[in-house]
Amino acid sequence: RDTDRSRGLGDVYKRQLKCKALFYRILDKATAQEKQQYLPSSYRHTLEPVVNYIHINYSDRDITNETLAAIAGTSTVYFRKMFTKAYNVSPIRYLRSVRIKKAMELLISDAASISDIAEMAGYGSVYNFSKMFKAETGVSPSEYAKAYSNRVKQ
């Protein structure tokens, strides 16, 4: 009976730890935007042209860290560290996020095929686009478009 009680306390303790871990993850996500909002002026001055470039040229398949570092006027290594510190995400991951968001807008508009949208979003193949889209959103592009059209019909 004592072993059952001690095992029960162990389960309670594990649940408490899981709850605390979940709480801290949620807290970290909630404060991530606050952390991101403050940018030292030197970072802002250096990174603003890069972010603008990404949002305008996201469909360019040849964007690399080297390209973006050249726009920022820094070395690639320093640029990646600065960008990641400022935005809590790597430059290429940020680019991928912009591409996926633009693709989501295009999928909702139903103006083009998935292969055309893949090309417009800067992906060389539908396979790579679908793989990245699903990794970012949890669903395939066609499932996303279908789910949105079903919501609109209801």
CSV table of C-alpha atoms in Angstrom, one decimal:
chain,number,residue,atom,x,y,z
A,1,ARG,CA,0.0,0.0,0.0
A,2,ASP,CA,2.8,2.4,0.8
A,3,THR,CA,4.4,1.7,-2.6
A,4,ASP,CA,1.0,2.5,-4.3
A,5,ARG,CA,1.0,5.8,-2.4
A,6,SER,CA,4.6,6.7,-3.3
A,7,ARG,CA,3.9,5.8,-6.9
A,8,GLY,CA,0.8,8.0,-6.8
A,9,LEU,CA,2.9,10.9,-5.5
A,10,GLY,CA,5.4,10.3,-8.3
A,11,ASP,CA,2.6,10.5,-10.9
A,12,VAL,CA,1.4,13.7,-9.3
A,13,TYR,CA,4.9,15.2,-9.3
A,14,LYS,CA,5.3,14.2,-13.0
A,15,ARG,CA,2.0,15.9,-13.9
A,16,GLN,CA,3.1,19.0,-12.0
A,17,LEU,CA,6.4,19.1,-13.9
A,18,LYS,CA,4.6,18.6,-17.2
A,19,CYS,CA,2.2,21.5,-16.3
A,20,LYS,CA,5.1,23.7,-15.3
A,21,ALA,CA,6.9,22.9,-18.5
A,22,LEU,CA,3.8,23.6,-20.6
A,23,PHE,CA,3.3,26.9,-18.7
A,24,TYR,CA,6.8,28.0,-19.4
A,25,ARG,CA,6.6,27.1,-23.1
A,26,ILE,CA,3.4,29.2,-23.3
A,27,LEU,CA,4.9,32.0,-21.4
A,28,ASP,CA,8.0,32.0,-23.7
A,29,LYS,CA,5.8,32.1,-26.8
A,30,ALA,CA,3.7,34.9,-25.4
A,31,THR,CA,6.7,37.0,-24.5
A,32,ALA,CA,8.6,36.2,-27.7
A,33,GLN,CA,6.8,39.0,-29.5
A,34,GLU,CA,7.7,41.5,-26.8
A,35,LYS,CA,11.3,40.4,-27.0
A,36,GLN,CA,11.2,40.8,-30.8
A,37,GLN,CA,9.6,44.3,-30.7
A,38,TYR,CA,12.7,46.1,-29.2
A,39,LEU,CA,15.5,46.4,-31.8
A,40,PRO,CA,18.5,48.5,-31.1
A,41,SER,CA,18.7,51.3,-33.7
A,42,SER,CA,21.9,49.9,-35.2
A,43,TYR,CA,20.1,46.5,-35.8
A,44,ARG,CA,17.0,48.2,-37.2
A,45,HIS,CA,19.1,50.4,-39.5
A,46,THR,CA,21.0,47.3,-40.8
A,47,LEU,CA,18.1,44.8,-40.9
A,48,GLU,CA,15.2,46.9,-42.2
A,49,PRO,CA,16.4,46.9,-45.8
A,50,VAL,CA,16.8,43.1,-45.6
A,51,VAL,CA,13.3,42.5,-44.3
A,52,ASN,CA,11.9,44.8,-46.9
A,53,TYR,CA,13.9,43.0,-49.6
A,54,ILE,CA,12.5,39.6,-48.4
A,55,HIS,CA,8.9,40.9,-48.5
A,56,ILE,CA,9.3,42.3,-52.0
A,57,ASN,CA,11.5,39.5,-53.5
A,58,TYR,CA,10.3,36.4,-51.7
A,59,SER,CA,9.6,34.7,-55.0
A,60,ASP,CA,13.3,34.9,-56.0
A,61,ARG,CA,14.7,31.3,-55.6
A,62,ASP,CA,18.2,32.6,-55.4
A,63,ILE,CA,17.9,34.4,-52.0
A,64,THR,CA,20.6,33.1,-49.7
A,65,ASN,CA,22.2,34.3,-46.4
A,66,GLU,CA,25.0,35.6,-48.5
A,67,THR,CA,22.7,37.7,-50.6
A,68,LEU,CA,20.9,39.1,-47.5
A,69,ALA,CA,24.2,39.8,-45.7
A,70,ALA,CA,25.4,41.8,-48.7
A,71,ILE,CA,22.3,43.9,-48.5
A,72,ALA,CA,22.9,44.4,-44.8
A,73,GLY,CA,26.5,45.2,-45.5
A,74,THR,CA,27.9,42.7,-43.0
A,75,SER,CA,29.6,39.3,-43.1
A,76,THR,CA,27.3,36.3,-43.4
A,77,VAL,CA,28.1,34.9,-40.0
A,78,TYR,CA,27.5,38.3,-38.2
A,79,PHE,CA,24.3,38.9,-40.3
A,80,ARG,CA,22.9,35.5,-39.3
A,81,LYS,CA,23.6,36.1,-35.6
A,82,MET,CA,22.2,39.6,-35.7
A,83,PHE,CA,19.1,38.6,-37.6
A,84,THR,CA,18.4,35.6,-35.3
A,85,LYS,CA,18.9,37.7,-32.2
A,86,ALA,CA,16.5,40.4,-33.5
A,87,TYR,CA,13.8,38.2,-34.9
A,88,ASN,CA,14.2,35.0,-32.9
A,89,VAL,CA,14.4,33.0,-36.1
A,90,SER,CA,17.1,32.5,-38.8
A,91,PRO,CA,16.9,34.6,-41.9
A,92,ILE,CA,16.1,31.6,-44.2
A,93,ARG,CA,13.4,30.4,-41.8
A,94,TYR,CA,12.0,34.0,-41.9
A,95,LEU,CA,12.0,33.9,-45.7
A,96,ARG,CA,10.3,30.5,-45.7
A,97,SER,CA,7.6,31.9,-43.3
A,98,VAL,CA,7.0,34.9,-45.6
A,99,ARG,CA,6.8,32.5,-48.6
A,100,ILE,CA,4.3,30.2,-46.9
A,101,LYS,CA,2.1,33.2,-45.8
A,102,LYS,CA,2.0,34.5,-49.4
A,103,ALA,CA,1.2,31.0,-50.6
A,104,MET,CA,-1.7,30.8,-48.1
A,105,GLU,CA,-3.1,34.0,-49.5
A,106,LEU,CA,-2.8,32.7,-53.0
A,107,LEU,CA,-4.4,29.4,-52.1
A,108,ILE,CA,-7.4,31.2,-50.5
A,109,SER,CA,-7.8,33.4,-53.6
A,110,ASP,CA,-8.1,30.2,-55.8
A,111,ALA,CA,-6.5,32.3,-58.6
A,112,ALA,CA,-3.9,29.7,-59.6
A,113,SER,CA,-2.9,26.1,-59.5
A,114,ILE,CA,-0.8,24.7,-56.7
A,115,SER,CA,2.2,24.3,-59.1
A,116,ASP,CA,1.8,28.0,-60.2
A,117,ILE,CA,1.5,29.1,-56.5
A,118,ALA,CA,4.7,27.1,-55.7
A,119,GLU,CA,6.5,29.0,-58.4
A,120,MET,CA,5.1,32.3,-57.3
A,121,ALA,CA,6.1,31.6,-53.8
A,122,GLY,CA,9.7,31.0,-54.8
A,123,TYR,CA,9.9,27.2,-54.8
A,124,GLY,CA,11.5,25.3,-57.6
A,125,SER,CA,9.2,22.3,-57.4
A,126,VAL,CA,5.8,21.5,-56.2
A,127,TYR,CA,7.2,18.7,-54.1
A,128,ASN,CA,9.5,21.1,-52.1
A,129,PHE,CA,6.7,23.6,-51.8
A,130,SER,CA,4.3,21.0,-50.5
A,131,LYS,CA,6.8,19.6,-48.0
A,132,MET,CA,7.6,23.1,-46.6
A,133,PHE,CA,4.0,24.1,-46.6
A,134,LYS,CA,3.0,21.0,-44.6
A,135,ALA,CA,6.0,21.4,-42.2
A,136,GLU,CA,4.9,25.0,-41.5
A,137,THR,CA,1.1,24.6,-41.4
A,138,GLY,CA,0.5,20.9,-40.6
A,139,VAL,CA,-1.6,20.4,-43.7
A,140,SER,CA,-0.8,20.1,-47.4
A,141,PRO,CA,-1.6,23.0,-49.8
A,142,SER,CA,-4.5,21.2,-51.3
A,143,GLU,CA,-6.0,20.4,-47.9
A,144,TYR,CA,-5.6,24.0,-46.8
A,145,ALA,CA,-7.3,25.3,-49.9
A,146,LYS,CA,-10.1,22.7,-49.6
A,147,ALA,CA,-10.6,23.5,-45.9
A,148,TYR,CA,-10.8,27.2,-46.6
A,149,SER,CA,-13.3,26.7,-49.5
A,150,ASN,CA,-15.4,24.5,-47.2
A,151,ARG,CA,-15.5,27.2,-44.5
A,152,VAL,CA,-16.6,29.8,-47.0
A,153,LYS,CA,-19.4,27.6,-48.3
A,154,GLN,CA,-20.8,27.1,-44.7
